[in-house]
C-alpha positions in Angstrom: 58.4 117.5 -104.0 60.5 117.2 -107.0 61.0 114.1 -109.0 64.6 113.6 -110.0 66.0 111.2 -112.5 67.3 108.7 -109.9 64.0 108.5 -108.1 62.2 107.9 -111.5 64.6 105.3 -112.5 64.1 103.5 -109.1 60.3 103.6 -109.6 60.6 102.2 -113.1 63.0 99.5 -111.9 60.7 98.5 -109.1 57.7 98.3 -111.4 59.6 96.3 -113.9 60.8 93.9 -111.1 57.2 93.3 -110.1 55.6 93.1 -113.5 58.2 90.9 -115.2 57.7 87.8 -113.1 53.9 88.2 -113.3 54.1 88.3 -117.1 56.4 85.3 -117.2 54.0 83.4 -114.9 51.0 84.3 -117.0 52.7 83.2 -120.2 53.7 79.9 -118.6 50.2 79.3 -117.3 48.8 80.1 -120.8 51.2 77.5 -122.3 50.1 74.9 -119.8 46.4 75.6 -120.4 47.0 75.2 -124.1 48.9 71.9 -123.6 46.1 70.6 -121.4 43.4 71.6 -124.0 45.4 69.8 -126.7 45.8 66.7 -124.6 42.1 66.7 -123.8 41.2 67.0 -127.4 43.6 64.2 -128.3 42.1 62.1 -125.6 38.6 62.6 -126.9 39.7 61.6 -130.4 41.4 58.5 -129.0 38.3 57.6 -127.0 36.2 57.9 -130.2 38.6 55.5 -132.0 38.5 53.1 -129.1 34.7 53.1 -129.0 34.6 52.6 -132.8 37.1 49.7 -132.6 35.0 48.1 -129.8 31.9 48.3 -132.0 33.8 46.8 -134.9 35.1 44.0 -132.8 31.6 43.2 -131.5 30.3 43.0 -135.1 33.2 40.7 -136.1 32.8 38.4 -133.0 29.0 38.2 -133.7 29.7 37.3 -137.3 32.3 34.6 -136.4 29.9 33.2 -133.8 27.1 33.1 -136.3 29.4 31.4 -138.9 30.5 28.8 -136.4 26.9 28.1 -135.3 26.0 27.6 -139.0 28.9 25.2 -139.4 27.7 23.3 -136.4 24.2 23.0 -137.8 25.8 21.6 -141.0 27.3 18.8 -138.9 30.8 20.2 -138.3 32.0 19.5 -134.7 35.3 19.5 -132.8 37.0 22.8 -133.2 33.7 24.4 -134.3 32.0 23.5 -131.0 35.1 24.6 -129.0 35.2 27.9 -130.9 31.5 28.5 -130.1 32.1 27.7 -126.4 35.2 30.0 -126.3 33.4 32.9 -127.9 30.3 32.6 -125.7 32.5 32.3 -122.6 34.4 35.4 -123.7 31.2 37.4 -124.4 29.8 36.4 -121.0 33.0 37.4 -119.2 33.3 40.6 -121.2 29.7 41.6 -120.2 30.7 41.6 -116.6 34.0 43.5 -116.9 34.4 47.2 -116.2 35.4 49.2 -119.2 38.3 51.2 -117.7 38.9 53.4 -120.7 35.5 55.0 -120.8 35.0 58.2 -118.9 31.7 59.5 -117.8 31.2 63.2 -118.6 
């Protein structure tokens, strides 16, 4: 069996026709995987920021509540007592809420 130039060209064309879409698909999948990894990394950084902000807010609310209670002990009433009630109601309600942005690993 002899291999002529047309037969060789047909084989090369067939191989190219098969390999090219595979290479394109692999490159596309690699780009998608890279984008997903970048998004997951970004999501983790955002989650850390959210957790840190939640901790800061807890400290601030605790400090405000302590200040209001101190004012009440000094005889201030009215808005002070209402503020204390509002904060305590908020804290009680927040303790029973699901935290939707946290993801268990």
